[in-house]
Tab-separated table of C-alpha atoms and ligand atoms in Angstrom:
chain	number	residue	atom	x	y	z
A	207	MET	CA	-12.844	-20.354	-14.552
A	208	THR	CA	-9.155	-21.218	-14.608
A	209	PHE	CA	-6.116	-19.192	-15.635
A	210	SER	CA	-5.732	-21.191	-18.847
A	211	GLU	CA	-9.292	-20.338	-19.853
A	212	LEU	CA	-8.331	-16.687	-19.664
A	213	GLY	CA	-6.100	-17.171	-22.671
A	214	LEU	CA	-2.700	-16.911	-21.021
A	215	ARG	CA	0.234	-18.596	-22.690
A	216	ALA	CA	1.866	-21.720	-21.337
A	217	GLU	CA	4.951	-19.994	-19.922
A	218	LEU	CA	2.772	-17.732	-17.813
A	219	LEU	CA	0.503	-20.570	-16.715
A	220	ARG	CA	3.529	-22.510	-15.500
A	221	ALA	CA	4.678	-19.502	-13.499
A	222	VAL	CA	1.207	-18.986	-12.007
A	223	GLU	CA	1.058	-22.633	-11.074
A	224	ALA	CA	4.436	-22.368	-9.368
A	225	GLN	CA	2.967	-19.596	-7.193
A	226	GLY	CA	0.282	-22.019	-6.121
A	227	TYR	CA	-2.640	-20.063	-7.572
A	228	THR	CA	-5.363	-22.147	-9.137
A	229	ILE	CA	-8.350	-19.831	-9.321
A	230	PRO	CA	-8.158	-16.285	-10.635
A	231	THR	CA	-9.418	-13.605	-8.251
A	232	PRO	CA	-12.347	-11.415	-9.412
A	233	ILE	CA	-10.053	-8.611	-10.525
A	234	GLN	CA	-7.896	-11.054	-12.470
A	235	LEU	CA	-10.969	-12.561	-14.132
A	236	GLN	CA	-11.911	-9.158	-15.454
A	237	ALA	CA	-8.579	-7.449	-15.964
A	238	ILE	CA	-6.676	-10.196	-17.775
A	239	PRO	CA	-8.989	-10.457	-20.814
A	240	ALA	CA	-9.452	-6.678	-20.920
A	241	VAL	CA	-5.717	-5.999	-20.986
A	242	LEU	CA	-5.101	-8.784	-23.499
A	243	GLU	CA	-7.539	-7.058	-25.850
A	244	GLY	CA	-5.200	-4.095	-25.895
A	245	GLY	CA	-7.478	-1.274	-24.764
A	246	ASP	CA	-7.129	1.097	-21.829
A	247	LEU	CA	-8.345	0.068	-18.408
A	248	LEU	CA	-9.647	1.859	-15.341
A	249	ALA	CA	-9.728	-0.491	-12.390
A	250	SER	CA	-10.885	0.081	-8.881
A	251	ALA	CA	-8.999	-2.398	-6.764
A	252	GLN	CA	-7.153	-2.349	-3.509
A	253	THR	CA	-4.048	-4.156	-2.426
A	254	GLY	CA	-4.964	-7.683	-1.500
A	255	THR	CA	-7.305	-8.286	-4.411
A	256	GLY	CA	-4.668	-9.873	-6.624
A	257	LYS	CA	-4.443	-6.775	-8.822
A	258	THR	CA	-0.707	-7.101	-9.399
A	259	ALA	CA	-1.079	-10.387	-11.243
A	260	GLY	CA	-4.174	-8.867	-12.856
A	261	PHE	CA	-2.062	-6.427	-14.819
A	262	THR	CA	1.336	-8.158	-14.816
A	263	LEU	CA	0.252	-11.401	-16.490
A	264	PRO	CA	-1.496	-9.879	-19.520
A	265	MET	CA	1.161	-7.180	-19.785
A	266	LEU	CA	3.893	-9.807	-20.043
A	267	GLN	CA	1.854	-11.750	-22.554
A	268	ARG	CA	1.386	-8.716	-24.781
A	269	LEU	CA	5.089	-7.962	-24.645
A	270	ALA	CA	5.985	-11.564	-25.435
A	271	ASP	CA	3.454	-11.683	-28.300
A	272	GLY	CA	4.450	-8.367	-29.824
A	273	PRO	CA	7.290	-7.781	-32.270
A	274	ARG	CA	10.581	-7.615	-30.411
A	275	PRO	CA	12.631	-4.561	-31.371
A	276	GLY	CA	16.263	-5.059	-32.432
A	277	ARG	CA	17.648	-4.004	-29.082
A	278	ARG	CA	15.859	-4.151	-25.770
A	279	GLU	CA	13.851	-1.043	-25.033
A	280	VAL	CA	11.516	-0.127	-22.201
A	281	ARG	CA	8.193	-1.313	-23.614
A	282	ALA	CA	6.234	-1.460	-20.381
A	283	LEU	CA	6.434	1.066	-17.571
A	284	VAL	CA	4.817	0.493	-14.189
A	285	LEU	CA	4.679	3.461	-11.796
A	286	THR	CA	4.058	2.894	-8.098
A	287	PRO	CA	3.898	5.313	-5.160
A	288	THR	CA	6.377	3.633	-2.816
A	289	ARG	CA	9.601	1.766	-3.109
A	290	GLU	CA	8.134	-1.174	-1.234
A	291	LEU	CA	5.357	-1.497	-3.744
A	292	ALA	CA	7.814	-1.048	-6.614
A	293	ALA	CA	9.955	-3.847	-5.204
A	294	GLN	CA	6.941	-6.109	-4.822
A	295	VAL	CA	5.610	-5.448	-8.300
A	296	GLY	CA	9.138	-6.012	-9.602
A	297	GLU	CA	9.197	-9.363	-7.831
A	298	SER	CA	5.869	-10.319	-9.379
A	299	VAL	CA	7.104	-9.362	-12.846
A	300	ALA	CA	10.194	-11.501	-12.319
A	301	ASP	CA	8.177	-14.408	-10.894
A	302	TYR	CA	5.492	-14.471	-13.558
A	303	GLY	CA	7.961	-13.755	-16.354
A	304	ARG	CA	10.497	-16.371	-15.331
A	305	HIS	CA	9.837	-18.616	-18.351
A	306	LEU	CA	9.844	-15.735	-20.809
A	307	THR	CA	12.939	-14.004	-22.137
A	308	LEU	CA	11.871	-10.516	-21.084
A	309	LYS	CA	14.059	-8.459	-18.792
A	310	SER	CA	12.796	-6.219	-16.023
A	311	HIS	CA	14.221	-3.930	-13.408
A	312	VAL	CA	13.003	-1.847	-10.476
A	313	ILE	CA	14.172	1.673	-9.729
A	314	PHE	CA	13.354	3.903	-6.787
A	315	GLY	CA	14.863	6.676	-4.741
A	316	GLY	CA	16.845	6.433	-1.545
A	317	VAL	CA	19.512	4.179	-2.998
A	318	GLY	CA	22.449	4.866	-5.329
A	319	GLN	CA	21.449	5.473	-8.915
A	320	GLN	CA	24.464	3.969	-10.672
A	321	PRO	CA	23.351	0.318	-10.506
A	322	GLN	CA	19.991	1.451	-11.875
A	323	VAL	CA	21.666	3.364	-14.696
A	324	ASP	CA	23.773	0.292	-15.502
A	325	ALA	CA	20.732	-1.972	-15.576
A	326	ILE	CA	18.889	0.392	-17.893
A	327	ARG	CA	21.897	0.656	-20.175
A	328	ASN	CA	22.078	-3.122	-20.449
A	329	GLY	CA	18.584	-3.162	-21.893
A	330	LEU	CA	15.174	-3.729	-20.342
A	331	ASP	CA	11.686	-4.629	-21.498
A	332	VAL	CA	9.825	-3.791	-18.285
A	333	LEU	CA	10.660	-0.962	-15.932
A	334	VAL	CA	8.968	-0.659	-12.525
A	335	ALA	CA	9.627	2.692	-10.902
A	336	THR	CA	8.615	5.330	-8.426
A	337	PRO	CA	7.958	8.611	-10.245
A	338	GLY	CA	10.622	10.820	-8.634
A	339	ARG	CA	13.648	8.692	-9.381
A	340	LEU	CA	12.370	7.809	-12.819
A	341	LEU	CA	12.020	11.466	-13.684
A	342	ASP	CA	15.510	12.196	-12.346
A	343	LEU	CA	16.978	9.478	-14.567
A	344	GLN	CA	14.901	10.514	-17.544
A	345	GLN	CA	15.991	14.123	-17.207
A	346	GLN	CA	19.613	12.995	-17.046
A	347	LYS	CA	18.922	11.039	-20.251
A	348	HIS	CA	19.722	7.724	-18.640
A	349	VAL	CA	16.412	6.258	-19.662
A	350	ASP	CA	14.542	6.433	-22.944
A	351	LEU	CA	10.778	6.194	-22.537
A	352	THR	CA	9.843	6.891	-26.125
A	353	LYS	CA	9.190	3.217	-26.941
A	354	VAL	CA	6.763	2.519	-24.091
A	355	GLU	CA	3.784	0.497	-25.314
A	356	ILE	CA	2.077	-0.138	-21.976
A	357	LEU	CA	1.847	2.240	-19.030
A	358	VAL	CA	0.526	1.088	-15.667
A	359	LEU	CA	-0.253	3.500	-12.839
A	360	ASP	CA	-0.551	1.349	-9.744
A	361	GLU	CA	-2.231	2.790	-6.650
A	362	ALA	CA	-2.776	6.023	-8.519
A	363	ASP	CA	-4.695	7.558	-5.622
A	364	ARG	CA	-1.690	7.083	-3.367
A	365	MET	CA	0.589	8.639	-5.922
A	366	LEU	CA	-1.603	11.722	-5.996
A	367	ASP	CA	-1.871	11.746	-2.193
A	368	MET	CA	1.894	11.728	-2.018
A	369	GLY	CA	2.207	14.681	-4.332
A	370	PHE	CA	3.473	12.858	-7.415
A	371	ILE	CA	1.059	14.426	-9.884
A	372	HIS	CA	3.630	16.832	-11.318
A	373	ASP	CA	6.179	14.089	-11.806
A	374	ILE	CA	3.560	11.913	-13.451
A	375	LYS	CA	2.536	14.683	-15.825
A	376	LYS	CA	6.151	15.238	-16.806
A	377	ILE	CA	6.616	11.532	-17.426
A	378	LEU	CA	3.442	11.361	-19.526
A	379	LYS	CA	4.845	14.087	-21.756
A	380	VAL	CA	7.826	11.989	-22.797
A	381	LEU	CA	5.848	8.829	-23.525
A	382	PRO	CA	4.701	8.093	-27.057
A	383	PRO	CA	1.055	9.108	-27.574
A	384	LYS	CA	-0.003	5.712	-28.859
A	385	ARG	CA	0.127	3.254	-25.990
A	386	GLN	CA	-2.031	1.163	-23.707
A	387	ASN	CA	-2.804	2.766	-20.333
A	388	LEU	CA	-3.884	0.895	-17.218
A	389	LEU	CA	-4.908	2.852	-14.168
A	390	PHE	CA	-5.430	1.152	-10.817
A	391	SER	CA	-6.774	3.052	-7.849
A	392	ALA	CA	-8.483	2.081	-4.612
A	393	THR	CA	-10.560	5.263	-4.529
A	394	PHE	CA	-11.992	7.617	-7.118
A	395	SER	CA	-11.617	11.199	-6.058
A	396	ASP	CA	-12.198	14.070	-8.475
A	397	GLU	CA	-8.451	14.258	-8.911
A	398	ILE	CA	-8.236	10.614	-10.015
A	399	GLN	CA	-11.212	11.099	-12.287
A	400	ALA	CA	-9.484	14.075	-13.892
A	401	LEU	CA	-6.325	12.061	-14.407
A	402	ALA	CA	-8.324	9.176	-15.882
A	403	ASN	CA	-10.148	11.512	-18.263
A	404	LYS	CA	-6.876	12.927	-19.491
A	405	LEU	CA	-5.008	9.658	-19.690
A	406	LEU	CA	-7.430	6.997	-20.801
A	407	ASP	CA	-9.105	6.415	-24.104
A	408	ARG	CA	-12.505	4.714	-23.823
A	409	PRO	CA	-11.286	2.500	-20.994
A	410	ALA	CA	-12.792	-0.773	-19.886
A	411	MET	CA	-14.008	-0.199	-16.345
A	412	ILE	CA	-13.546	-2.744	-13.642
A	413	GLU	CA	-14.698	-2.503	-10.115
A	414	VAL	CA	-14.242	-5.264	-7.628
A	415	ALA	CA	-16.185	-5.134	-4.424
A	416	ARG	CA	-14.274	-3.322	-1.762
A	417	ARG	CA	-13.862	-6.482	0.186
A	418	ASN	CA	-12.482	-4.575	3.108
A	419	THR	CA	-15.666	-2.642	3.672
A	420	THR	CA	-17.753	-5.773	3.715
A	421	ALA	CA	-14.854	-7.529	5.405
A	422	GLU	CA	-16.773	-10.702	6.005
A	423	LEU	CA	-13.470	-12.487	6.491
A	424	VAL	CA	-12.156	-9.971	8.983
A	425	ASP	CA	-13.247	-10.247	12.565
A	426	GLN	CA	-13.180	-6.667	13.816
A	427	ALA	CA	-13.303	-5.673	17.468
A	428	ILE	CA	-12.728	-2.623	19.608
A	429	TYR	CA	-11.118	-2.898	23.019
A	430	ARG	CA	-11.976	0.051	25.185
A	431	VAL	CA	-8.999	0.839	27.352
A	432	ASP	CA	-7.259	3.743	29.062
A	433	ARG	CA	-4.584	5.539	27.086
A	434	GLU	CA	-1.804	4.544	29.500
A	435	LYS	CA	-2.791	0.885	29.540
A	436	LYS	CA	-2.755	0.291	25.801
A	437	ARG	CA	0.742	-1.115	25.695
A	438	ASP	CA	0.138	-3.565	28.526
A	439	LEU	CA	-3.153	-4.625	26.981
A	440	LEU	CA	-1.449	-5.221	23.639
A	441	ALA	CA	1.296	-7.320	25.260
A	442	HIS	CA	-1.397	-9.198	27.187
A	443	LEU	CA	-3.503	-9.928	24.082
A	444	ILE	CA	-0.482	-11.077	22.090
A	445	SER	CA	0.700	-13.385	24.856
A	446	GLN	CA	-2.682	-14.646	25.941
A	447	HIS	CA	-3.837	-15.540	22.449
A	448	ASN	CA	-0.372	-16.523	21.299
A	449	TRP	CA	-0.543	-14.281	18.237
A	450	GLN	CA	2.505	-15.034	16.156
A	451	GLN	CA	2.418	-12.472	13.364
A	452	VAL	CA	0.985	-9.113	14.303
A	453	LEU	CA	1.054	-5.904	12.306
A	454	VAL	CA	0.532	-2.975	14.679
A	455	PHE	CA	-0.305	0.519	13.496
A	456	THR	CA	0.697	3.653	15.330
A	457	ARG	CA	0.108	7.247	14.358
A	458	THR	CA	3.663	8.474	14.502
A	459	LYS	CA	7.135	7.234	13.755
A	460	HIS	CA	8.205	8.110	17.259
A	461	GLY	CA	5.295	6.131	18.661
A	462	ALA	CA	6.199	3.169	16.446
A	463	ASN	CA	9.792	3.152	17.686
A	464	ARG	CA	8.787	3.479	21.313
A	465	LEU	CA	6.215	0.710	21.119
A	466	ALA	CA	8.560	-1.694	19.310
A	467	GLU	CA	11.229	-1.103	21.950
A	468	GLN	CA	8.814	-1.594	24.813
A	469	LEU	CA	7.323	-4.793	23.420
A	470	SER	CA	10.783	-6.189	22.745
A	471	LYS	CA	11.660	-5.526	26.385
A	472	GLN	CA	8.617	-7.604	27.321
A	473	ASP	CA	10.017	-10.512	25.305
A	474	ILE	CA	7.801	-9.922	22.306
A	475	PRO	CA	10.238	-9.538	19.392
A	476	SER	CA	9.204	-6.338	17.601
A	477	MET	CA	10.574	-3.898	15.081
A	478	ALA	CA	9.326	-0.580	13.739
A	479	ILE	CA	9.106	0.241	10.064
A	480	HIS	CA	8.709	3.824	8.895
A	481	GLY	CA	10.080	6.530	6.686
A	482	ASN	CA	13.113	7.341	8.832
A	483	LYS	CA	14.459	3.822	8.583
A	484	SER	CA	16.964	3.008	5.889
A	485	GLN	CA	15.828	0.870	2.997
A	486	SER	CA	17.949	-2.031	4.185
A	487	ALA	CA	16.546	-1.831	7.717
A	488	ARG	CA	13.022	-1.922	6.323
A	489	THR	CA	13.744	-4.779	3.953
A	490	LYS	CA	15.332	-6.720	6.810
A	491	ALA	CA	12.414	-6.119	9.171
A	492	LEU	CA	9.889	-7.073	6.518
A	493	ALA	CA	11.769	-10.253	5.606
A	494	ALA	CA	12.007	-11.286	9.267
A	495	PHE	CA	8.314	-10.586	9.760
A	496	LYS	CA	7.259	-12.471	6.655
A	497	GLY	CA	9.562	-15.354	7.495
A	498	GLY	CA	8.050	-15.759	10.949
A	499	ASP	CA	11.186	-14.689	12.857
A	500	LEU	CA	9.708	-11.406	13.985
A	501	GLN	CA	6.480	-11.558	15.951
A	502	VAL	CA	5.443	-7.919	15.726
A	503	LEU	CA	5.952	-5.291	13.073
A	504	VAL	CA	4.966	-1.778	14.140
A	505	ALA	CA	4.218	0.542	11.253
A	506	THR	CA	2.870	3.938	10.397
A	507	ASP	CA	0.217	4.166	7.683
A	508	ILE	CA	2.494	5.448	4.978
A	509	ALA	CA	5.207	2.906	5.690
A	510	ALA	CA	2.691	0.095	5.548
A	511	ARG	CA	1.231	1.102	2.217
A	512	GLY	CA	1.953	-1.435	-0.406
A	513	LEU	CA	3.552	-3.967	1.899
A	514	ASP	CA	2.739	-7.304	0.412
A	515	ILE	CA	2.232	-9.490	3.417
A	516	ASN	CA	0.185	-12.543	2.718
A	517	GLU	CA	-2.747	-13.683	4.709
A	518	LEU	CA	-1.831	-11.748	7.772
A	519	PRO	CA	-3.690	-13.155	10.757
A	520	HIS	CA	-3.664	-10.100	13.079
A	521	VAL	CA	-3.767	-6.382	12.607
A	522	VAL	CA	-3.861	-4.118	15.643
A	523	ASN	CA	-4.707	-0.443	15.604
A	524	PHE	CA	-2.733	0.700	18.603
A	525	GLU	CA	-4.177	4.091	17.806
A	526	LEU	CA	-7.033	4.789	15.450
A	527	PRO	CA	-6.033	6.633	12.288
A	528	ASN	CA	-7.025	10.264	11.886
A	529	VAL	CA	-8.425	9.576	8.462
A	530	ALA	CA	-11.252	7.051	8.559
A	531	GLU	CA	-10.358	5.546	5.174
A	532	ASP	CA	-7.015	4.497	6.588
A	533	TYR	CA	-8.839	2.144	8.938
A	534	VAL	CA	-10.137	0.287	5.906
A	535	HIS	CA	-6.659	0.144	4.365
A	536	ARG	CA	-5.182	-1.087	7.613
A	537	ILE	CA	-7.600	-3.916	8.226
A	538	GLY	CA	-7.308	-4.859	4.555
A	539	ARG	CA	-4.023	-6.467	5.582
A	540	THR	CA	-5.891	-9.319	7.189
A	541	GLY	CA	-8.039	-12.015	5.722
A	542	ARG	CA	-6.457	-11.654	2.305
A	543	ALA	CA	-6.951	-14.053	-0.547
A	544	GLY	CA	-9.492	-16.095	1.317
A	545	SER	CA	-7.915	-16.563	4.721
A	546	GLU	CA	-9.479	-15.347	7.929
A	547	GLY	CA	-8.080	-12.394	9.800
A	548	GLN	CA	-8.618	-10.474	12.946
A	549	ALA	CA	-8.458	-6.714	13.330
A	550	VAL	CA	-8.351	-5.301	16.813
A	551	SER	CA	-8.402	-1.616	17.737
A	552	LEU	CA	-7.362	-0.273	21.116
A	553	VAL	CA	-9.498	2.767	21.714
A	554	CYS	CA	-9.177	5.233	24.554
A	555	VAL	CA	-11.437	8.118	25.512
A	556	ASP	CA	-9.531	10.513	23.234
A	557	GLU	CA	-10.542	8.543	20.184
A	558	HIS	CA	-14.304	8.247	20.462
A	559	GLY	CA	-14.843	10.819	17.741
A	560	LEU	CA	-12.481	8.993	15.413
A	561	LEU	CA	-14.262	5.702	16.115
A	562	LYS	CA	-17.645	7.224	15.240
A	563	GLY	CA	-16.190	8.486	11.962
A	564	ILE	CA	-14.937	5.005	11.101
A	565	GLU	CA	-18.238	3.347	11.944
A	566	ARG	CA	-20.032	5.877	9.782
A	567	LEU	CA	-17.673	5.162	6.881
A	568	ILE	CA	-17.966	1.382	7.040
A	569	LYS	CA	-21.672	1.632	7.828
A	570	ARG	CA	-21.642	-0.672	10.811
A	571	ASP	CA	-21.121	-0.584	14.525
A	572	LEU	CA	-18.021	-2.409	15.646
A	573	GLU	CA	-18.159	-4.837	18.518
A	574	LYS	CA	-16.864	-3.272	21.744
A	575	ARG	CA	-14.992	-5.377	24.263
A	576	ILE	CA	-13.459	-4.757	27.652
A	577	GLU	CA	-10.638	-7.054	28.716
A	578	PRO	CA	-10.834	-8.051	32.402
A	579	GLY	CA	-8.049	-6.286	34.267
A	580	PHE	CA	-7.974	-3.462	31.703
A	581	GLU	CA	-11.314	-1.814	32.420
A	582	PRO	CA	-11.263	1.831	31.349
A	583	ASP	CA	-11.792	4.549	33.926
A	584	PRO	CA	-15.374	5.783	33.348
A	585	ASN	CA	-14.368	9.269	34.509
A	586	ALA	CA	-11.358	9.617	32.213
A	587	LYS	CA	-11.252	12.934	30.358
A	588	PRO	CA	-10.256	13.160	26.706
A	589	GLU	CA	-6.900	14.750	25.940
A	590	PRO	CA	-5.544	16.162	22.700
A	591	ILE	CA	-4.214	13.457	20.436
A	592	GLU	CA	-0.458	13.505	20.050
A	593	ASN	CA	0.082	13.605	16.408
A	594	GLY	CA	3.629	13.742	15.172
A	595	ARG	CA	4.737	17.305	14.824
A	596	ASN	CA	1.191	18.530	15.047
A	597	ARG	CA	0.039	18.354	18.601
A	598	GLY	CA	-2.878	20.696	18.438
A	599	GLY	CA	-6.532	20.166	18.830
A	600	GLY	CA	-9.150	18.455	20.874
A	601	GLY	CA	-9.530	14.825	21.634
A	602	ASN	CA	-12.786	14.229	19.874
A	603	GLY	CA	-11.452	14.503	16.390
A	604	GLN	CA	-13.453	17.614	15.685
A	605	GLY	CA	-12.133	20.877	14.474
A	606	ARG	CA	-8.514	19.898	14.338
A	607	GLY	CA	-8.220	20.329	10.640
A	608	ASN	CA	-5.408	22.221	9.103
A	609	GLY	CA	-7.171	22.727	5.850
A	610	GLN	CA	-5.092	20.226	3.910
A	611	GLY	CA	-6.830	17.064	4.792
A	612	ARG	CA	-8.830	14.665	2.766
A	613	GLY	CA	-11.192	14.905	5.670
A	614	ASN	CA	-14.006	12.514	6.158
A	615	SER	CA	-17.593	12.440	7.117
A	616	GLN	CA	-16.729	13.699	10.525
A	617	GLY	CA	-14.939	16.759	9.378
A	618	GLN	CA	-11.563	15.675	10.620
A	619	GLY	CA	-9.586	17.750	8.221
A	620	GLN	CA	-6.370	16.206	9.429
A	621	ARG	CA	-4.093	14.579	6.926
A	622	ARG	CA	-2.414	11.352	7.786
A	623	SER	CA	0.228	11.903	10.359
A	624	ASP	CA	3.364	10.073	9.450
A	625	ASP	CA	5.164	13.097	10.848
A	626	GLN	CA	6.450	14.160	7.477
A	627	SER	CA	3.290	13.501	5.608
A	628	GLN	CA	2.411	17.013	4.738
A	629	ALA	CA	5.696	17.855	3.179
A	630	PRO	CA	5.571	16.008	-0.156
A	631	ARG	CA	2.740	18.019	-1.610
A	632	ARG	CA	4.810	21.132	-1.436
A	633	ARG	CA	7.969	19.654	-2.775
A	634	ARG	CA	9.041	19.619	-6.330
A	635	GLY	CA	8.901	16.421	-8.194
A	636	GLY	CA	11.542	13.919	-7.269
A	637	GLY	CA	10.573	11.292	-4.820
A	638	GLY	CA	13.863	9.860	-5.805
A	639	GLY	CA	16.238	12.439	-4.380
A	640	GLY	CA	16.728	10.735	-1.084
A	641	GLY	CA	13.629	8.634	-1.169
A	642	ARG	CA	12.266	10.917	1.484
A	643	ARG	CA	8.690	10.826	0.443
A	644	GLN	CA	8.540	7.131	0.035
A	645	ALA	CA	7.918	6.427	3.624
B	1432	AMP	P1	-2.138	-7.921	-4.690
B	1432	AMP	O1	-3.512	-7.375	-4.541
B	1432	AMP	O2	-1.664	-7.922	-6.073
B	1432	AMP	O3	-1.183	-7.241	-3.735
B	1432	AMP	O4	-2.175	-9.471	-4.266
B	1432	AMP	C1	-2.519	-9.876	-2.987
B	1432	AMP	C2	-1.985	-11.240	-2.637
B	1432	AMP	O5	-2.784	-12.260	-3.214
B	1432	AMP	C3	-0.576	-11.459	-3.122
B	1432	AMP	O6	0.184	-11.881	-2.045
B	1432	AMP	C4	-0.660	-12.548	-4.139
B	1432	AMP	O7	0.446	-13.401	-4.007
B	1432	AMP	C5	-1.953	-13.247	-3.808
B	1432	AMP	N1	-2.663	-13.722	-5.007
B	1432	AMP	C6	-2.729	-13.104	-6.203
B	1432	AMP	N2	-3.482	-13.811	-7.070
B	1432	AMP	C7	-3.914	-14.898	-6.415
B	1432	AMP	C8	-4.744	-16.012	-6.774
B	1432	AMP	N3	-5.292	-16.114	-7.972
B	1432	AMP	N4	-4.976	-16.945	-5.839
B	1432	AMP	C9	-4.435	-16.829	-4.596
B	1432	AMP	N5	-3.642	-15.813	-4.194
B	1432	AMP	C10	-3.392	-14.843	-5.092
């Protein structure tokens, strides 16, 4: 099946061709015709499946086909959890829509609002936004959402995780009741189900295989190593195998900074990307990494969400995540769109409980390796896992919950630990204010 057989118009096909895509991905095969039909859609798809084109292409086609109002009005609204994802979706809209006469813009918090207000005033057909800033602008009457025909909630589970539900509900209230709703989510918690029930009218349901759990294209391995030797082992693996583009995950922002500094000192160019970095620092680091100028990008889970990095060859878990599902998200960065990837986790004695939880979740035992020269001390005792501001608890991942977590099969009630991660839930609406929640 080709893109043209899906019924897309010539302008879109030319844009798709320019991207170098010839075969639609499974989510695109299902989502494009469903959205073109005009009904609501509930899609289970993770980043890396090609979901962005899956909703952007038919959305643009419907806008181009529909009657054009006298002046430009926001006719399609795409909500995303993070500014990075908003920027990437915005790029896709611009890329795929380049031969159409539609106008789009991206708005998010953490940057000045005036340019955004100006862009909206000049007239837009497609608005891509994070919920907090959008609500701020809507409440200041800078944006009129009463003509929205298509609403897309991208990574809806992340938006709920990040505490955006109240903002989303407020935004829904100002949208016209008759519209097409598309909801994309990687997971289906009760909360997502409740949102879908409220939002969607007899939706088409699409589920693409969670390729990350089967992960046949991702070579996954565990290196057992002592806590203090992780950094040297990482530098050794990178140098020995000549890895050129490595995304490394740490648990905390502080840990990310420290590791990036230390690797750089060992002549491995590295930068950290996390919620305390300015937008321009993050954009710069990401561009350098994507362009091949930066060998290592060290990220926390939240910062890495939504990063669109193509066909990443190497992902390293410098520390295992506290939440087993995050392991799946992390390794989903590799082996995307058909290319092979390698995911390596450095695991010390403190993390055995976390490892068991991950293996239970993905329903397989991961291959364990020991690198000569980095043999772990068999008598090493587990220590509490340093965890951002929360340093409590035992090293086996048990009983450290604070009652807020998503938890997992192992009962690790700990939420993700991007230092600030627990704050957003308690805050009022705006992710826009200073972009604080959009790590
Ligand atoms: P997404 O899941 O939307 O973040 O897309 C994941 C990656 O796959 C993006 O970098 C896209 O550029 C790429 N991609 C999307 N559709 C296709 C396709 N049909 N063929 C090859 N690559 C694609």
